[in-house]
Amino acid sequence: MGLAALCPGTFDPVTNGHLDIIARSAGLFDPLVVAVLENPGKSPVFPVEERLAMLKDALDDLPNVQVATFSGLLVDFARARGITLVVKGIRAASDFDYELQMAQMNQRLSDIDTFFISTSPQHSFLSSSLVREVARFGGDVSSMVPPGVADRLCEKFPAKED
Ligand code: PNS
C-alpha cells in the first residue's frame, strides 16, 4: 500500500484513452480506485452495472486497481474511503479550464488535491461521447476501446439492414 488516489469518471463507456490514464496512474498510486459516477439523471447509454463490468474486465491485470460506483459528491466518496487525491487525464488545453474548476471546487469543499496526467498523444482525440456516436452510426471503434466494450457497442447499436 502506498499513496491512494481516485480516478473518477462516467466511463460511458471506458475507452483506450481512459485505460492509458488508469494504467499509468496505477504505477504512481496504490491503491488506485476507479470511481464510476452513477448519474441516473444523465441517462447514460450503459447502465452503471454494465459500465462497472466493462471496467473490471479491462482492468483485470492491474492488481492495485479497484473499481467502485458512487453517487452524489466525489469529495464525500473520497472522504468515506479516506482518500485525499484525485487523478484526471488532460487530452488538450480545452479540457483544462473545466478540470481546473472542478479541482478547485473539490479542494475548497474538502481539501482534496487533483493530479493531472497528460493523455498519450495517440489517444488525445478520443472521448466516450464520440465513440458512442461513431458506433451508433455503424463506424468501426474496435481500435479505440477494449474488445469487450466493442462487443457491447455492437450489441447496443446493431448494424442496420438495407
Ligand atoms: O467522465 P466525466 O463525465 O468527465 O467525469 C466527471 C466526474 C464524474 C468526475 C464529475 O462530474 C464528478 O465528480 N461528479 C460527481 C459530482 C460532484 O462531485 N460534483 C462536483 C465536482 S466539482
PDB file of C-alpha atoms and ligand atoms in Angstrom:
ATOM      1  CA  MET A   1       0.000   0.000   0.000  1.00  0.00           C
ATOM      2  CA  GLY A   2       1.235   3.464  -0.886  1.00  0.00           C
ATOM      3  CA  LEU A   3      -0.472   6.735  -1.663  1.00  0.00           C
ATOM      4  CA  ALA A   4      -4.129   6.089  -2.547  1.00  0.00           C
ATOM      5  CA  ALA A   5      -5.920   8.052  -5.280  1.00  0.00           C
ATOM      6  CA  LEU A   6      -9.293   8.183  -7.003  1.00  0.00           C
ATOM      7  CA  CYS A   7      -9.753   8.242 -10.771  1.00  0.00           C
ATOM      8  CA  PRO A   8     -13.377   9.340 -11.243  1.00  0.00           C
ATOM      9  CA  GLY A   9     -15.489   9.447 -14.390  1.00  0.00           C
ATOM     10  CA  THR A  10     -18.671   8.500 -16.149  1.00  0.00           C
ATOM     11  CA  PHE A  11     -16.994   5.841 -18.337  1.00  0.00           C
ATOM     12  CA  ASP A  12     -19.961   5.537 -20.740  1.00  0.00           C
ATOM     13  CA  PRO A  13     -18.103   3.516 -21.997  1.00  0.00           C
ATOM     14  CA  VAL A  14     -14.449   3.190 -20.961  1.00  0.00           C
ATOM     15  CA  THR A  15     -12.080   3.954 -23.882  1.00  0.00           C
ATOM     16  CA  ASN A  16      -8.436   3.148 -24.556  1.00  0.00           C
ATOM     17  CA  GLY A  17      -7.699   6.733 -23.511  1.00  0.00           C
ATOM     18  CA  HIS A  18      -9.145   6.073 -20.051  1.00  0.00           C
ATOM     19  CA  LEU A  19      -7.195   2.807 -19.821  1.00  0.00           C
ATOM     20  CA  ASP A  20      -3.956   4.616 -20.652  1.00  0.00           C
ATOM     21  CA  ILE A  21      -4.521   7.139 -17.852  1.00  0.00           C
ATOM     22  CA  ILE A  22      -5.586   4.434 -15.383  1.00  0.00           C
ATOM     23  CA  ALA A  23      -2.624   2.149 -16.145  1.00  0.00           C
ATOM     24  CA  ARG A  24      -0.087   4.982 -15.834  1.00  0.00           C
ATOM     25  CA  SER A  25      -1.759   6.245 -12.638  1.00  0.00           C
ATOM     26  CA  ALA A  26      -1.672   2.735 -11.194  1.00  0.00           C
ATOM     27  CA  GLY A  27       2.121   2.942 -11.463  1.00  0.00           C
ATOM     28  CA  LEU A  28       2.087   6.042  -9.258  1.00  0.00           C
ATOM     29  CA  PHE A  29      -0.712   5.406  -6.759  1.00  0.00           C
ATOM     30  CA  ASP A  30      -1.636   2.373  -4.689  1.00  0.00           C
ATOM     31  CA  PRO A  31      -4.465   1.578  -4.486  1.00  0.00           C
ATOM     32  CA  LEU A  32      -5.999   3.437  -7.407  1.00  0.00           C
ATOM     33  CA  VAL A  33      -9.775   3.456  -7.063  1.00  0.00           C
ATOM     34  CA  VAL A  34     -11.629   3.968 -10.349  1.00  0.00           C
ATOM     35  CA  ALA A  35     -14.872   5.660  -9.271  1.00  0.00           C
ATOM     36  CA  VAL A  36     -17.807   5.359 -11.682  1.00  0.00           C
ATOM     37  CA  LEU A  37     -20.470   8.058 -11.341  1.00  0.00           C
ATOM     38  CA  GLU A  38     -23.915   6.527 -11.158  1.00  0.00           C
ATOM     39  CA  ASN A  39     -25.612   9.560 -12.798  1.00  0.00           C
ATOM     40  CA  PRO A  40     -29.197   8.385 -13.435  1.00  0.00           C
ATOM     41  CA  GLY A  41     -30.159  11.955 -14.405  1.00  0.00           C
ATOM     42  CA  LYS A  42     -27.820  11.918 -17.438  1.00  0.00           C
ATOM     43  CA  SER A  43     -29.393   8.710 -18.905  1.00  0.00           C
ATOM     44  CA  PRO A  44     -26.136   7.044 -19.912  1.00  0.00           C
ATOM     45  CA  VAL A  45     -26.154   4.554 -22.797  1.00  0.00           C
ATOM     46  CA  PHE A  46     -24.764   1.864 -20.491  1.00  0.00           C
ATOM     47  CA  PRO A  47     -26.307   1.339 -17.039  1.00  0.00           C
ATOM     48  CA  VAL A  48     -23.844   1.621 -14.181  1.00  0.00           C
ATOM     49  CA  GLU A  49     -23.624  -2.169 -13.674  1.00  0.00           C
ATOM     50  CA  GLU A  50     -22.532  -2.590 -17.295  1.00  0.00           C
ATOM     51  CA  ARG A  51     -20.015   0.281 -17.110  1.00  0.00           C
ATOM     52  CA  LEU A  52     -18.576  -1.319 -13.964  1.00  0.00           C
ATOM     53  CA  ALA A  53     -18.379  -4.769 -15.598  1.00  0.00           C
ATOM     54  CA  MET A  54     -16.596  -3.365 -18.681  1.00  0.00           C
ATOM     55  CA  LEU A  55     -14.043  -1.582 -16.482  1.00  0.00           C
ATOM     56  CA  LYS A  56     -13.430  -4.630 -14.270  1.00  0.00           C
ATOM     57  CA  ASP A  57     -12.906  -6.774 -17.332  1.00  0.00           C
ATOM     58  CA  ALA A  58     -10.459  -4.310 -18.925  1.00  0.00           C
ATOM     59  CA  LEU A  59      -8.513  -3.726 -15.680  1.00  0.00           C
ATOM     60  CA  ASP A  60      -8.213  -7.335 -14.598  1.00  0.00           C
ATOM     61  CA  ASP A  61      -4.419  -7.345 -14.995  1.00  0.00           C
ATOM     62  CA  LEU A  62      -3.805  -4.350 -12.686  1.00  0.00           C
ATOM     63  CA  PRO A  63      -3.831  -5.763  -9.128  1.00  0.00           C
ATOM     64  CA  ASN A  64      -3.706  -2.407  -7.315  1.00  0.00           C
ATOM     65  CA  VAL A  65      -6.725  -1.015  -9.185  1.00  0.00           C
ATOM     66  CA  GLN A  66     -10.181  -1.254  -7.619  1.00  0.00           C
ATOM     67  CA  VAL A  67     -13.428  -0.288  -9.341  1.00  0.00           C
ATOM     68  CA  ALA A  68     -16.401   1.153  -7.433  1.00  0.00           C
ATOM     69  CA  THR A  69     -19.518   3.208  -8.100  1.00  0.00           C
ATOM     70  CA  PHE A  70     -20.570   6.416  -6.404  1.00  0.00           C
ATOM     71  CA  SER A  71     -23.404   8.895  -6.491  1.00  0.00           C
ATOM     72  CA  GLY A  72     -23.514  12.399  -5.065  1.00  0.00           C
ATOM     73  CA  LEU A  73     -20.365  14.398  -4.449  1.00  0.00           C
ATOM     74  CA  LEU A  74     -16.982  12.935  -5.292  1.00  0.00           C
ATOM     75  CA  VAL A  75     -15.499  14.517  -2.163  1.00  0.00           C
ATOM     76  CA  ASP A  76     -17.968  12.583   0.032  1.00  0.00           C
ATOM     77  CA  PHE A  77     -16.994   9.313  -1.626  1.00  0.00           C
ATOM     78  CA  ALA A  78     -13.316  10.197  -1.190  1.00  0.00           C
ATOM     79  CA  ARG A  79     -13.780  11.123   2.466  1.00  0.00           C
ATOM     80  CA  ALA A  80     -15.665   7.888   3.220  1.00  0.00           C
ATOM     81  CA  ARG A  81     -12.671   5.957   1.855  1.00  0.00           C
ATOM     82  CA  GLY A  82     -10.025   8.146   3.487  1.00  0.00           C
ATOM     83  CA  ILE A  83      -8.625   9.217   0.097  1.00  0.00           C
ATOM     84  CA  THR A  84      -7.337  12.761  -0.422  1.00  0.00           C
ATOM     85  CA  LEU A  85      -6.088  12.666  -4.026  1.00  0.00           C
ATOM     86  CA  VAL A  86      -7.863  12.666  -7.364  1.00  0.00           C
ATOM     87  CA  VAL A  87      -6.130  11.928 -10.669  1.00  0.00           C
ATOM     88  CA  LYS A  88      -7.513  13.117 -14.014  1.00  0.00           C
ATOM     89  CA  GLY A  89      -6.315  12.922 -17.602  1.00  0.00           C
ATOM     90  CA  ILE A  90      -5.942  16.035 -19.760  1.00  0.00           C
ATOM     91  CA  ARG A  91      -6.282  15.490 -23.532  1.00  0.00           C
ATOM     92  CA  ALA A  92      -5.850  19.081 -24.676  1.00  0.00           C
ATOM     93  CA  ALA A  93      -5.876  22.651 -23.408  1.00  0.00           C
ATOM     94  CA  SER A  94      -9.647  22.654 -23.970  1.00  0.00           C
ATOM     95  CA  ASP A  95     -10.047  20.118 -21.135  1.00  0.00           C
ATOM     96  CA  PHE A  96      -8.087  22.205 -18.723  1.00  0.00           C
ATOM     97  CA  ASP A  97     -10.473  25.056 -17.849  1.00  0.00           C
ATOM     98  CA  TYR A  98     -13.274  22.769 -16.679  1.00  0.00           C
ATOM     99  CA  GLU A  99     -10.934  20.301 -14.998  1.00  0.00           C
ATOM    100  CA  LEU A 100      -9.213  23.112 -13.120  1.00  0.00           C
ATOM    101  CA  GLN A 101     -12.577  24.476 -11.988  1.00  0.00           C
ATOM    102  CA  MET A 102     -13.616  21.047 -10.662  1.00  0.00           C
ATOM    103  CA  ALA A 103     -10.245  20.553  -8.976  1.00  0.00           C
ATOM    104  CA  GLN A 104     -10.546  23.912  -7.222  1.00  0.00           C
ATOM    105  CA  MET A 105     -14.138  23.187  -6.153  1.00  0.00           C
ATOM    106  CA  ASN A 106     -13.117  19.803  -4.712  1.00  0.00           C
ATOM    107  CA  GLN A 107     -10.179  21.445  -2.957  1.00  0.00           C
ATOM    108  CA  ARG A 108     -12.459  24.092  -1.437  1.00  0.00           C
ATOM    109  CA  LEU A 109     -15.059  21.532  -0.386  1.00  0.00           C
ATOM    110  CA  SER A 110     -12.748  19.014   1.167  1.00  0.00           C
ATOM    111  CA  ASP A 111      -9.025  19.770   0.874  1.00  0.00           C
ATOM    112  CA  ILE A 112      -8.722  17.190  -1.880  1.00  0.00           C
ATOM    113  CA  ASP A 113      -5.892  17.736  -4.358  1.00  0.00           C
ATOM    114  CA  THR A 114      -6.064  16.816  -8.037  1.00  0.00           C
ATOM    115  CA  PHE A 115      -3.150  15.495 -10.082  1.00  0.00           C
ATOM    116  CA  PHE A 116      -3.341  15.965 -13.850  1.00  0.00           C
ATOM    117  CA  ILE A 117      -1.745  13.472 -16.222  1.00  0.00           C
ATOM    118  CA  SER A 118      -1.398  14.230 -19.925  1.00  0.00           C
ATOM    119  CA  THR A 119      -3.144  11.754 -22.202  1.00  0.00           C
ATOM    120  CA  SER A 120      -0.796   9.885 -24.554  1.00  0.00           C
ATOM    121  CA  PRO A 121      -0.994  11.635 -27.969  1.00  0.00           C
ATOM    122  CA  GLN A 122      -2.357   8.583 -29.780  1.00  0.00           C
ATOM    123  CA  HIS A 123      -5.489   8.805 -27.606  1.00  0.00           C
ATOM    124  CA  SER A 124      -5.953  12.561 -27.403  1.00  0.00           C
ATOM    125  CA  PHE A 125      -8.869  12.651 -29.909  1.00  0.00           C
ATOM    126  CA  LEU A 126     -10.846  10.004 -28.009  1.00  0.00           C
ATOM    127  CA  SER A 127     -13.935  10.617 -25.915  1.00  0.00           C
ATOM    128  CA  SER A 128     -16.743   8.325 -24.801  1.00  0.00           C
ATOM    129  CA  SER A 129     -19.299  10.559 -26.499  1.00  0.00           C
ATOM    130  CA  LEU A 130     -17.540  10.426 -29.899  1.00  0.00           C
ATOM    131  CA  VAL A 131     -17.057   6.661 -29.595  1.00  0.00           C
ATOM    132  CA  ARG A 132     -20.794   6.269 -28.885  1.00  0.00           C
ATOM    133  CA  GLU A 133     -21.682   8.454 -31.872  1.00  0.00           C
ATOM    134  CA  VAL A 134     -19.407   6.584 -34.285  1.00  0.00           C
ATOM    135  CA  ALA A 135     -20.688   3.206 -33.025  1.00  0.00           C
ATOM    136  CA  ARG A 136     -24.314   4.361 -33.250  1.00  0.00           C
ATOM    137  CA  PHE A 137     -23.844   5.086 -36.976  1.00  0.00           C
ATOM    138  CA  GLY A 138     -22.031   1.826 -37.692  1.00  0.00           C
ATOM    139  CA  GLY A 139     -18.412   3.061 -37.623  1.00  0.00           C
ATOM    140  CA  ASP A 140     -15.574   0.813 -36.508  1.00  0.00           C
ATOM    141  CA  VAL A 141     -14.416   1.693 -32.982  1.00  0.00           C
ATOM    142  CA  SER A 142     -12.523  -1.545 -32.320  1.00  0.00           C
ATOM    143  CA  SER A 143      -9.148   0.248 -32.174  1.00  0.00           C
ATOM    144  CA  MET A 144     -10.469   2.809 -29.680  1.00  0.00           C
ATOM    145  CA  VAL A 145     -11.987   0.670 -26.914  1.00  0.00           C
ATOM    146  CA  PRO A 146     -11.187  -2.655 -25.237  1.00  0.00           C
ATOM    147  CA  PRO A 147     -12.579  -5.717 -27.089  1.00  0.00           C
ATOM    148  CA  GLY A 148     -15.348  -6.345 -24.523  1.00  0.00           C
ATOM    149  CA  VAL A 149     -16.571  -2.773 -24.974  1.00  0.00           C
ATOM    150  CA  ALA A 150     -16.531  -3.041 -28.782  1.00  0.00           C
ATOM    151  CA  ASP A 151     -18.702  -6.177 -28.489  1.00  0.00           C
ATOM    152  CA  ARG A 152     -21.214  -4.444 -26.231  1.00  0.00           C
ATOM    153  CA  LEU A 153     -21.365  -1.402 -28.519  1.00  0.00           C
ATOM    154  CA  CYS A 154     -22.163  -3.731 -31.452  1.00  0.00           C
ATOM    155  CA  GLU A 155     -24.969  -5.302 -29.398  1.00  0.00           C
ATOM    156  CA  LYS A 156     -26.269  -1.891 -28.341  1.00  0.00           C
ATOM    157  CA  PHE A 157     -26.140  -0.449 -31.873  1.00  0.00           C
ATOM    158  CA  PRO A 158     -26.676  -3.357 -34.290  1.00  0.00           C
ATOM    159  CA  ALA A 159     -25.886  -2.681 -37.967  1.00  0.00           C
ATOM    160  CA  LYS A 160     -28.996  -1.667 -39.891  1.00  0.00           C
ATOM    161  CA  GLU A 161     -30.125  -3.860 -42.817  1.00  0.00           C
ATOM    162  CA  ASP A 162     -30.682  -2.002 -46.131  1.00  0.00           C
TER     163      ASP A 162
HETATM  164  O1  PNS B   1     -16.062  11.342 -17.172  1.00  0.00           O
HETATM  165  P1  PNS B   1     -16.571  12.683 -16.751  1.00  0.00           P
HETATM  166  O2  PNS B   1     -18.031  12.809 -17.104  1.00  0.00           O
HETATM  167  O3  PNS B   1     -15.740  13.805 -17.267  1.00  0.00           O
HETATM  168  O4  PNS B   1     -16.454  12.729 -15.149  1.00  0.00           O
HETATM  169  C1  PNS B   1     -16.938  13.831 -14.422  1.00  0.00           C
HETATM  170  C2  PNS B   1     -16.984  13.495 -12.921  1.00  0.00           C
HETATM  171  C3  PNS B   1     -17.741  12.219 -12.662  1.00  0.00           C
HETATM  172  C4  PNS B   1     -15.564  13.328 -12.418  1.00  0.00           C
HETATM  173  C5  PNS B   1     -17.638  14.706 -12.201  1.00  0.00           C
HETATM  174  O5  PNS B   1     -18.821  15.037 -12.867  1.00  0.00           O
HETATM  175  C6  PNS B   1     -17.941  14.427 -10.737  1.00  0.00           C
HETATM  176  O6  PNS B   1     -17.038  14.323  -9.924  1.00  0.00           O
HETATM  177  N1  PNS B   1     -19.245  14.278 -10.426  1.00  0.00           N
HETATM  178  C7  PNS B   1     -19.707  13.979  -9.088  1.00  0.00           C
HETATM  179  C8  PNS B   1     -20.494  15.138  -8.512  1.00  0.00           C
HETATM  180  C9  PNS B   1     -19.553  16.162  -7.922  1.00  0.00           C
HETATM  181  O7  PNS B   1     -18.773  15.891  -7.034  1.00  0.00           O
HETATM  182  N2  PNS B   1     -19.638  17.388  -8.478  1.00  0.00           N
HETATM  183  C10 PNS B   1     -18.779  18.478  -8.098  1.00  0.00           C
HETATM  184  C11 PNS B   1     -17.486  18.372  -8.870  1.00  0.00           C
HETATM  185  S1  PNS B   1     -16.593  19.812  -8.715  1.00  0.00           S
END
